[in-house]
Amino acid sequence: MKLLIKNGTVVDPSTDTVEKKDVLIEDGIVTKLDKEIKSNADTVVDAKDCYVMPGFVDLHVHLRDPGFEYKETVDSGAKAAAKGGYTTICAMPNTKPVVDRPDIVDYVHNKAKNLAPIRVLQIGAITKKQAGRELADIEGMVKAGIPAISEDGKSVMNSGLYEDALKLAAKFDIPVFAHCEDVTLVKGGVMNDDERAKELGLKGISNIVEDSIAIRDIFLAYHTKARLHLCHCSTGLSRYYVEMGRKYGAKVTAEVCPHHFTFSTADIPWDDANYKMNPPLRTEQDKQMIIQGLKDDVFDVIATDHAPHSLEEKTEGFNKSPFGIVGLETAAGLTYTKLVKPEILTIMQMAKKMSYNPARIIGLDRGYITEGAHADIVVFDPNAEWVVDPNNFVSKGRNTPFSGMKLKGEVKATIFEGEVVYSISEDENDN
């Protein structure tokens, strides 16, 4: 099967080039890049005035499957990801049952192969049932194909046990994805500990809840020579911890989520749990420091922490509603609108943080567009303007603080292994 992408501007992070080129794809492989390609292709995608970028890779997604399928499933989450331009997503293990053994990894991977339009990689838990008392079957899950281990949703508070996990991760050469939260310091907090929390009469979560574990994990990663990836960094000082770790030789990478570079606590309008996530929105100063860290390439990755919940669960206010928002269908538009359009990031930095870097972290041979490369590609229209409407989401989750926000930049088509798995024209026809 031949697919031809015409008239687009190819963004290739592996060569740091941004050039107007056509892209010819045959049987899932990029076979030719040239200014003008004439071919009797089976499918032609017109990318005029669009960027042709490597398919996005999200290291941090909650698919809720198995156990919480009313919130999301492997297939509904993967279809939402395809709409957002993602060709690979990594699913966190805090499901029911917890993904702590090979057979549950197999369940997700097999379901994805049968139902998902894109690649779904299941991350394994660090401890059994994420209870923090005994290591999970990490070796067995590695053999089953996990790209990383994580206790996401919490931290492993037993440092000795966590050290053992880091040593195993180093042995098997997989990264550890760290959710940095000292649960003993949370003390019932539901949003950032600042003046806005006082105005709303809500208990706060201080920066030290995150910072203390981030520092611990970096030191342990240095000691064990493990690869550490800090999830959803939200505090202004986190950039300095990452820089410090790298300076002394720790193998540390880090991600930021769109909600943390878009909003601060000042943007929370009232006791609306659509603004409740973990870690929470921080102060404007924290937000600006996070943005500067992205600009300076201290933070390698933009990930969504896509966390769907039911409407009923998210209408109980900050005190009773669960943490988390959805993000797969808004991340690209937010990144372009908030970072690229105001020239904080270049389009190349966007491609690296959403495609190339995350692929490198999990050892995935994707994230670039050269002759001979696998054809996981997104066609992104930087001129398209649209308004976020949760009713149009493919995800089962509608819990977003971005509802009604006007964004510039939209995914026009997503191509996975040489086949169009999402097209905005088809989506408009469906609606």
Short mmCIF file of C-alpha atoms in Angstrom, two decimals:
data_model
loop_
_atom_site.label_atom_id
_atom_site.label_comp_id
_atom_site.label_asym_id
_atom_site.label_seq_id
_atom_site.Cartn_x
_atom_site.Cartn_y
_atom_site.Cartn_z
CA MET A 1 0.00 0.00 0.00
CA LYS A 2 1.27 3.46 -0.96
CA LEU A 3 0.41 6.68 0.85
CA LEU A 4 1.61 10.10 -0.32
CA ILE A 5 1.68 13.22 1.86
CA LYS A 6 1.79 16.26 -0.40
CA ASN A 7 2.70 19.95 0.06
CA GLY A 8 3.65 19.79 3.74
CA THR A 9 6.57 21.10 5.78
CA VAL A 10 8.44 18.14 7.25
CA VAL A 11 9.78 18.56 10.79
CA ASP A 12 12.47 15.96 11.48
CA PRO A 13 13.99 16.02 14.98
CA SER A 14 16.71 13.50 14.09
CA THR A 15 18.30 15.94 11.62
CA ASP A 16 17.02 19.24 13.09
CA THR A 17 15.52 20.15 9.72
CA VAL A 18 12.29 21.89 8.79
CA GLU A 19 11.75 21.65 5.02
CA LYS A 20 8.91 21.65 2.52
CA LYS A 21 8.80 18.13 1.15
CA ASP A 22 6.45 15.42 -0.01
CA VAL A 23 6.57 12.11 1.84
CA LEU A 24 6.04 8.76 0.12
CA ILE A 25 5.14 5.81 2.32
CA GLU A 26 5.10 2.21 1.13
CA ASP A 27 3.98 -0.67 3.34
CA GLY A 28 4.42 1.38 6.49
CA ILE A 29 7.91 2.71 5.67
CA VAL A 30 8.96 6.17 4.48
CA THR A 31 10.61 5.38 1.13
CA LYS A 32 11.11 8.84 -0.33
CA LEU A 33 11.34 12.48 0.74
CA ASP A 34 11.53 15.07 -2.02
CA LYS A 35 10.31 18.47 -3.11
CA GLU A 36 7.87 17.03 -5.62
CA ILE A 37 6.90 13.36 -5.68
CA LYS A 38 4.66 11.93 -8.36
CA SER A 39 3.23 8.56 -7.52
CA ASN A 40 0.16 6.43 -8.13
CA ALA A 41 -0.43 6.24 -4.40
CA ASP A 42 -3.49 4.49 -2.99
CA THR A 43 -4.08 7.42 -0.62
CA VAL A 44 -3.03 11.06 -0.89
CA VAL A 45 -3.04 13.39 2.11
CA ASP A 46 -2.88 17.10 1.30
CA ALA A 47 -0.72 18.78 3.93
CA LYS A 48 -0.69 22.25 2.41
CA ASP A 49 0.22 24.88 5.02
CA CYS A 50 0.66 22.08 7.57
CA TYR A 51 3.55 20.61 9.49
CA VAL A 52 4.32 16.95 8.88
CA MET A 53 5.72 15.75 12.20
CA PRO A 54 6.60 12.41 13.76
CA GLY A 55 3.59 10.90 15.50
CA PHE A 56 3.35 12.05 19.11
CA VAL A 57 4.41 9.70 21.91
CA ASP A 58 2.70 10.11 25.29
CA LEU A 59 4.59 8.58 28.19
CA HIS A 60 1.81 9.19 30.70
CA VAL A 61 -1.76 8.03 30.09
CA HIS A 62 -4.39 6.44 32.33
CA LEU A 63 -6.58 4.08 30.31
CA ARG A 64 -8.47 2.76 33.41
CA ASP A 65 -8.59 -0.69 31.80
CA PRO A 66 -8.93 -3.23 33.42
CA GLY A 67 -11.34 -2.43 36.23
CA PHE A 68 -12.61 1.09 35.58
CA GLU A 69 -13.94 0.77 32.05
CA TYR A 70 -16.78 3.18 32.78
CA LYS A 71 -14.11 5.91 32.83
CA GLU A 72 -12.07 4.77 29.80
CA THR A 73 -11.07 1.64 27.91
CA VAL A 74 -7.99 0.67 25.95
CA ASP A 75 -9.83 1.27 22.69
CA SER A 76 -11.63 4.51 23.61
CA GLY A 77 -8.42 5.98 25.04
CA ALA A 78 -6.39 4.93 22.01
CA LYS A 79 -8.95 6.46 19.64
CA ALA A 80 -8.83 9.70 21.63
CA ALA A 81 -5.05 9.58 21.35
CA ALA A 82 -5.20 9.13 17.58
CA LYS A 83 -7.41 12.22 17.36
CA GLY A 84 -4.80 14.08 19.37
CA GLY A 85 -1.99 13.09 17.00
CA TYR A 86 -0.53 10.30 19.12
CA THR A 87 0.74 7.11 17.54
CA THR A 88 2.13 5.62 20.77
CA ILE A 89 0.83 5.92 24.32
CA CYS A 90 2.10 4.39 27.56
CA ALA A 91 -0.58 3.26 30.01
CA MET A 92 -0.03 3.64 33.74
CA PRO A 93 -0.55 0.54 35.94
CA ASN A 94 -2.93 1.85 38.64
CA THR A 95 -5.88 -0.15 37.34
CA LYS A 96 -7.99 -2.84 39.05
CA PRO A 97 -6.29 -5.21 39.28
CA VAL A 98 -3.01 -3.33 39.33
CA VAL A 99 -0.72 -4.22 36.43
CA ASP A 100 1.87 -6.01 38.56
CA ARG A 101 2.35 -9.27 36.68
CA PRO A 102 2.83 -10.47 33.07
CA ASP A 103 -0.68 -11.79 32.41
CA ILE A 104 -2.22 -8.37 33.00
CA VAL A 105 0.37 -6.79 30.71
CA ASP A 106 -0.63 -9.36 28.09
CA TYR A 107 -4.30 -8.51 28.58
CA VAL A 108 -3.74 -4.84 27.74
CA HIS A 109 -1.34 -5.50 24.86
CA ASN A 110 -3.62 -8.10 23.29
CA LYS A 111 -6.67 -5.89 23.64
CA ALA A 112 -4.78 -3.01 22.05
CA LYS A 113 -3.64 -5.14 19.11
CA ASN A 114 -7.24 -6.14 18.43
CA LEU A 115 -9.03 -2.83 19.08
CA ALA A 116 -6.67 0.15 19.24
CA PRO A 117 -5.81 2.16 16.11
CA ILE A 118 -2.36 3.02 17.49
CA ARG A 119 0.42 1.49 19.63
CA VAL A 120 -0.40 1.00 23.33
CA LEU A 121 2.44 0.05 25.68
CA GLN A 122 1.57 -1.02 29.20
CA ILE A 123 3.81 0.17 32.05
CA GLY A 124 4.31 -2.20 34.99
CA ALA A 125 3.85 -1.40 38.67
CA ILE A 126 6.85 -1.27 40.99
CA THR A 127 5.22 -3.08 43.91
CA LYS A 128 2.54 -5.73 44.19
CA LYS A 129 -0.90 -4.12 44.16
CA GLN A 130 0.99 -0.81 44.46
CA ALA A 131 0.91 -1.44 48.19
CA GLY A 132 4.55 -0.50 48.70
CA ARG A 133 5.48 -3.64 50.62
CA GLU A 134 6.88 -6.13 48.07
CA LEU A 135 8.30 -5.76 44.57
CA ALA A 136 6.09 -6.77 41.66
CA ASP A 137 7.21 -9.36 39.09
CA ILE A 138 9.35 -6.82 37.26
CA GLU A 139 11.43 -9.37 35.36
CA GLY A 140 8.32 -11.18 34.16
CA MET A 141 6.71 -7.93 33.02
CA VAL A 142 9.88 -6.91 31.18
CA LYS A 143 9.69 -10.18 29.25
CA ALA A 144 6.02 -9.37 28.52
CA GLY A 145 7.07 -6.08 26.92
CA ILE A 146 6.67 -3.27 29.45
CA PRO A 147 8.66 -0.13 28.47
CA ALA A 148 9.05 1.12 32.06
CA ILE A 149 7.96 0.65 35.67
CA SER A 150 6.05 3.17 37.74
CA GLU A 151 4.01 3.45 40.92
CA ASP A 152 2.13 6.37 39.38
CA GLY A 153 -0.63 7.75 41.53
CA LYS A 154 1.70 7.48 44.51
CA SER A 155 5.36 7.12 45.46
CA VAL A 156 7.09 4.08 46.92
CA MET A 157 7.70 5.51 50.39
CA ASN A 158 10.02 2.68 51.50
CA SER A 159 13.33 3.98 50.16
CA GLY A 160 15.10 0.64 50.59
CA LEU A 161 12.47 -1.18 48.55
CA TYR A 162 12.53 1.58 45.94
CA GLU A 163 16.32 1.27 45.71
CA ASP A 164 15.89 -2.43 44.96
CA ALA A 165 13.45 -1.56 42.17
CA LEU A 166 15.86 0.98 40.68
CA LYS A 167 18.62 -1.63 40.67
CA LEU A 168 16.37 -4.05 38.80
CA ALA A 169 15.39 -1.32 36.33
CA ALA A 170 19.08 -0.62 35.70
CA LYS A 171 19.71 -4.34 35.20
CA PHE A 172 16.93 -4.63 32.61
CA ASP A 173 17.71 -1.18 31.11
CA ILE A 174 14.22 0.24 31.50
CA PRO A 175 13.38 3.64 32.99
CA VAL A 176 11.53 4.25 36.24
CA PHE A 177 8.70 6.78 35.89
CA ALA A 178 8.47 8.63 39.19
CA HIS A 179 5.32 10.13 40.64
CA CYS A 180 6.88 12.38 43.28
CA GLU A 181 4.60 12.71 46.30
CA ASP A 182 5.39 12.30 49.97
CA VAL A 183 1.99 11.12 51.17
CA THR A 184 2.85 11.94 54.80
CA LEU A 185 3.06 15.62 53.85
CA VAL A 186 -0.23 15.82 51.91
CA LYS A 187 -2.34 16.07 55.08
CA GLY A 188 -5.69 16.13 53.29
CA GLY A 189 -4.70 18.80 50.78
CA VAL A 190 -6.68 19.10 47.56
CA MET A 191 -5.05 22.07 45.76
CA ASN A 192 -1.89 24.15 45.95
CA ASP A 193 -1.13 25.69 49.32
CA ASP A 194 -1.42 29.41 48.58
CA GLU A 195 -3.73 32.41 48.88
CA ARG A 196 -6.24 31.01 46.41
CA ALA A 197 -6.70 27.92 48.60
CA LYS A 198 -7.42 30.18 51.56
CA GLU A 199 -9.95 32.16 49.51
CA LEU A 200 -11.74 28.94 48.55
CA GLY A 201 -11.49 27.51 52.05
CA LEU A 202 -9.60 24.43 50.87
CA LYS A 203 -6.63 22.57 52.35
CA GLY A 204 -3.38 23.10 50.50
CA ILE A 205 -0.63 20.85 49.14
CA SER A 206 2.79 22.46 49.52
CA ASN A 207 5.60 22.22 46.95
CA ILE A 208 7.68 20.19 49.39
CA VAL A 209 5.30 17.25 48.90
CA GLU A 210 6.68 16.91 45.38
CA ASP A 211 10.15 18.38 45.78
CA SER A 212 11.25 16.15 48.65
CA ILE A 213 10.59 12.93 46.72
CA ALA A 214 12.03 14.33 43.48
CA ILE A 215 15.33 14.98 45.26
CA ARG A 216 15.28 11.55 46.90
CA ASP A 217 14.60 9.79 43.62
CA ILE A 218 17.37 11.66 41.80
CA PHE A 219 19.90 10.71 44.49
CA LEU A 220 18.79 7.07 44.39
CA ALA A 221 18.97 7.04 40.59
CA TYR A 222 22.51 8.39 40.75
CA HIS A 223 23.46 5.77 43.34
CA THR A 224 21.92 2.85 41.41
CA LYS A 225 22.80 4.11 37.91
CA ALA A 226 19.15 3.64 36.94
CA ARG A 227 17.33 5.75 34.36
CA LEU A 228 14.81 7.98 36.12
CA HIS A 229 12.00 9.93 34.49
CA LEU A 230 10.20 12.49 36.64
CA CYS A 231 6.49 12.61 35.82
CA HIS A 232 4.34 15.76 35.71
CA CYS A 233 6.83 18.25 37.19
CA SER A 234 4.90 21.21 38.59
CA THR A 235 7.13 23.14 41.00
CA GLY A 236 9.42 25.95 39.93
CA LEU A 237 12.41 24.44 41.70
CA SER A 238 12.07 21.08 39.97
CA ARG A 239 14.14 22.31 37.02
CA TYR A 240 17.09 22.91 39.33
CA TYR A 241 16.86 19.43 40.82
CA VAL A 242 16.94 17.95 37.32
CA GLU A 243 19.90 20.14 36.35
CA MET A 244 21.73 19.22 39.55
CA GLY A 245 21.19 15.52 38.98
CA ARG A 246 22.47 15.69 35.42
CA LYS A 247 25.48 17.75 36.48
CA TYR A 248 26.59 14.99 38.83
CA GLY A 249 25.86 12.18 36.38
CA ALA A 250 22.36 10.98 37.23
CA LYS A 251 20.43 9.63 34.26
CA VAL A 252 17.36 11.79 34.72
CA THR A 253 14.72 13.05 32.30
CA ALA A 254 11.56 14.97 33.11
CA GLU A 255 8.13 15.83 31.74
CA VAL A 256 5.67 18.71 32.04
CA CYS A 257 1.92 18.54 31.37
CA PRO A 258 -0.03 21.19 29.42
CA HIS A 259 -2.21 22.13 32.40
CA HIS A 260 0.87 23.12 34.40
CA PHE A 261 2.20 25.46 31.68
CA THR A 262 -1.26 26.83 30.88
CA PHE A 263 -2.87 27.55 34.26
CA SER A 264 -1.91 28.69 37.73
CA THR A 265 -4.09 28.59 40.84
CA ALA A 266 -5.19 32.14 40.04
CA ASP A 267 -7.12 30.66 37.11
CA ILE A 268 -9.30 28.43 39.30
CA PRO A 269 -12.66 30.23 39.07
CA TRP A 270 -14.42 28.52 41.98
CA ASP A 271 -14.69 25.12 43.65
CA ASP A 272 -14.62 23.38 40.26
CA ALA A 273 -13.00 19.93 40.38
CA ASN A 274 -12.17 20.10 36.68
CA TYR A 275 -9.19 22.12 37.97
CA LYS A 276 -8.25 19.42 40.47
CA MET A 277 -5.24 17.33 39.49
CA ASN A 278 -2.22 15.76 41.20
CA PRO A 279 0.21 17.43 41.40
CA PRO A 280 -1.99 20.51 41.62
CA LEU A 281 -1.88 23.72 39.65
CA ARG A 282 0.80 25.87 41.24
CA THR A 283 1.46 29.61 41.56
CA GLU A 284 2.11 31.92 38.62
CA GLN A 285 5.78 32.00 39.61
CA ASP A 286 5.97 28.20 39.49
CA LYS A 287 4.23 28.21 36.11
CA GLN A 288 6.67 30.69 34.63
CA MET A 289 9.66 28.74 35.94
CA ILE A 290 8.22 25.57 34.42
CA ILE A 291 7.81 27.34 31.07
CA GLN A 292 11.39 28.59 31.22
CA GLY A 293 12.55 25.05 31.95
CA LEU A 294 10.76 23.86 28.81
CA LYS A 295 12.32 26.65 26.78
CA ASP A 296 15.78 25.82 28.09
CA ASP A 297 15.28 22.10 27.37
CA VAL A 298 15.70 21.13 31.01
CA PHE A 299 12.32 19.42 30.67
CA ASP A 300 12.62 16.90 27.84
CA VAL A 301 9.00 15.83 27.40
CA ILE A 302 5.46 17.15 27.22
CA ALA A 303 3.06 14.44 28.43
CA THR A 304 -0.66 14.59 29.18
CA ASP A 305 -1.28 12.60 32.38
CA HIS A 306 -4.63 11.87 30.72
CA ALA A 307 -6.85 10.88 33.66
CA PRO A 308 -10.52 10.36 32.76
CA HIS A 309 -13.30 10.25 35.35
CA SER A 310 -17.08 10.12 35.10
CA LEU A 311 -19.18 13.27 35.15
CA GLU A 312 -20.69 12.27 38.48
CA GLU A 313 -17.25 11.86 40.06
CA LYS A 314 -16.03 15.29 38.97
CA THR A 315 -19.06 17.31 40.07
CA GLU A 316 -18.48 16.85 43.81
CA GLY A 317 -16.13 19.82 44.28
CA PHE A 318 -12.47 19.76 45.29
CA ASN A 319 -12.94 17.97 48.61
CA LYS A 320 -14.81 14.92 47.29
CA SER A 321 -13.91 14.59 43.59
CA PRO A 322 -10.94 12.51 42.44
CA PHE A 323 -7.76 14.10 41.09
CA GLY A 324 -7.23 14.21 37.32
CA ILE A 325 -8.21 15.70 33.97
CA VAL A 326 -8.23 14.42 30.39
CA GLY A 327 -5.62 15.70 27.97
CA LEU A 328 -5.03 13.56 24.88
CA GLU A 329 -7.24 15.62 22.57
CA THR A 330 -6.06 19.07 23.71
CA ALA A 331 -2.31 18.69 24.29
CA ALA A 332 -1.08 19.54 20.80
CA GLY A 333 -3.33 22.58 20.48
CA LEU A 334 -2.33 23.84 23.92
CA THR A 335 1.37 23.31 23.23
CA TYR A 336 1.17 25.22 19.97
CA THR A 337 -1.07 28.00 21.32
CA LYS A 338 0.69 28.56 24.64
CA LEU A 339 4.31 27.82 23.71
CA VAL A 340 5.03 27.76 19.96
CA LYS A 341 2.82 30.58 18.71
CA PRO A 342 4.23 33.08 21.30
CA GLU A 343 7.74 31.88 20.28
CA ILE A 344 8.63 30.35 23.63
CA LEU A 345 9.32 27.04 21.88
CA THR A 346 10.15 26.39 18.24
CA ILE A 347 8.18 23.90 16.19
CA MET A 348 11.27 21.68 16.38
CA GLN A 349 11.20 21.77 20.18
CA MET A 350 7.54 20.81 20.09
CA ALA A 351 8.35 17.82 17.87
CA LYS A 352 11.24 16.77 20.11
CA LYS A 353 9.27 17.03 23.36
CA MET A 354 6.16 15.32 22.01
CA SER A 355 7.77 12.75 19.69
CA TYR A 356 11.52 12.27 19.52
CA ASN A 357 12.52 12.57 23.19
CA PRO A 358 9.78 10.36 24.66
CA ALA A 359 10.52 7.71 22.03
CA ARG A 360 14.21 7.76 23.02
CA ILE A 361 13.36 7.42 26.71
CA ILE A 362 11.49 4.14 26.20
CA GLY A 363 13.82 2.86 23.49
CA LEU A 364 11.21 3.09 20.74
CA ASP A 365 12.48 3.44 17.18
CA ARG A 366 10.09 6.23 16.28
CA GLY A 367 9.97 10.02 16.51
CA TYR A 368 11.68 10.98 13.27
CA ILE A 369 10.95 11.24 9.54
CA THR A 370 13.74 10.06 7.24
CA GLU A 371 13.90 7.62 4.37
CA GLY A 372 13.69 4.14 5.88
CA ALA A 373 11.84 5.30 8.99
CA HIS A 374 8.62 3.71 10.22
CA ALA A 375 5.70 5.87 9.11
CA ASP A 376 4.16 7.07 12.37
CA ILE A 377 3.26 10.62 11.39
CA VAL A 378 0.95 13.48 12.35
CA VAL A 379 -0.19 16.23 10.00
CA PHE A 380 -0.63 19.35 12.11
CA ASP A 381 -2.35 22.51 10.88
CA PRO A 382 -0.90 25.54 12.74
CA ASN A 383 -3.48 27.91 11.29
CA ALA A 384 -6.63 26.06 12.32
CA GLU A 385 -8.59 27.69 15.11
CA TRP A 386 -10.98 25.73 17.28
CA VAL A 387 -12.79 25.88 20.57
CA VAL A 388 -12.46 23.06 23.09
CA ASP A 389 -15.81 21.33 23.47
CA PRO A 390 -15.81 18.26 25.76
CA ASN A 391 -18.96 17.01 24.03
CA ASN A 392 -16.83 16.36 20.95
CA PHE A 393 -14.20 14.32 22.78
CA VAL A 394 -13.62 10.73 21.71
CA SER A 395 -12.46 9.91 25.23
CA LYS A 396 -15.13 8.79 27.67
CA GLY A 397 -13.79 11.46 30.00
CA ARG A 398 -15.17 14.99 29.78
CA ASN A 399 -13.29 16.31 32.83
CA THR A 400 -11.31 19.22 31.43
CA PRO A 401 -10.61 22.77 32.62
CA PHE A 402 -10.06 23.84 29.00
CA SER A 403 -13.73 23.79 27.98
CA GLY A 404 -14.53 26.88 25.90
CA MET A 405 -10.87 27.81 25.37
CA LYS A 406 -9.96 28.96 21.86
CA LEU A 407 -6.88 27.22 20.52
CA LYS A 408 -4.78 27.60 17.42
CA GLY A 409 -3.23 24.52 15.88
CA GLU A 410 -5.06 21.27 15.24
CA VAL A 411 -4.31 17.72 14.17
CA LYS A 412 -5.48 17.23 10.60
CA ALA A 413 -4.49 13.57 10.22
CA THR A 414 -2.75 10.82 12.17
CA ILE A 415 -0.90 8.06 10.32
CA PHE A 416 0.11 4.88 12.13
CA GLU A 417 2.40 2.42 10.37
CA GLY A 418 1.54 3.97 7.04
CA GLU A 419 -2.24 3.99 7.44
CA VAL A 420 -4.50 6.95 8.18
CA VAL A 421 -6.10 6.17 11.54
CA TYR A 422 -7.58 9.62 12.11
CA SER A 423 -8.64 12.34 9.70
CA ILE A 424 -10.29 15.60 10.69
CA SER A 425 -12.47 15.45 7.57
CA GLU A 426 -13.88 12.08 8.61
CA ASP A 427 -14.32 13.34 12.17
CA GLU A 428 -16.32 16.33 10.93
CA ASN A 429 -18.50 14.04 8.84
CA ASP A 430 -19.16 11.85 11.88
CA ASN A 431 -20.26 14.89 13.86
#
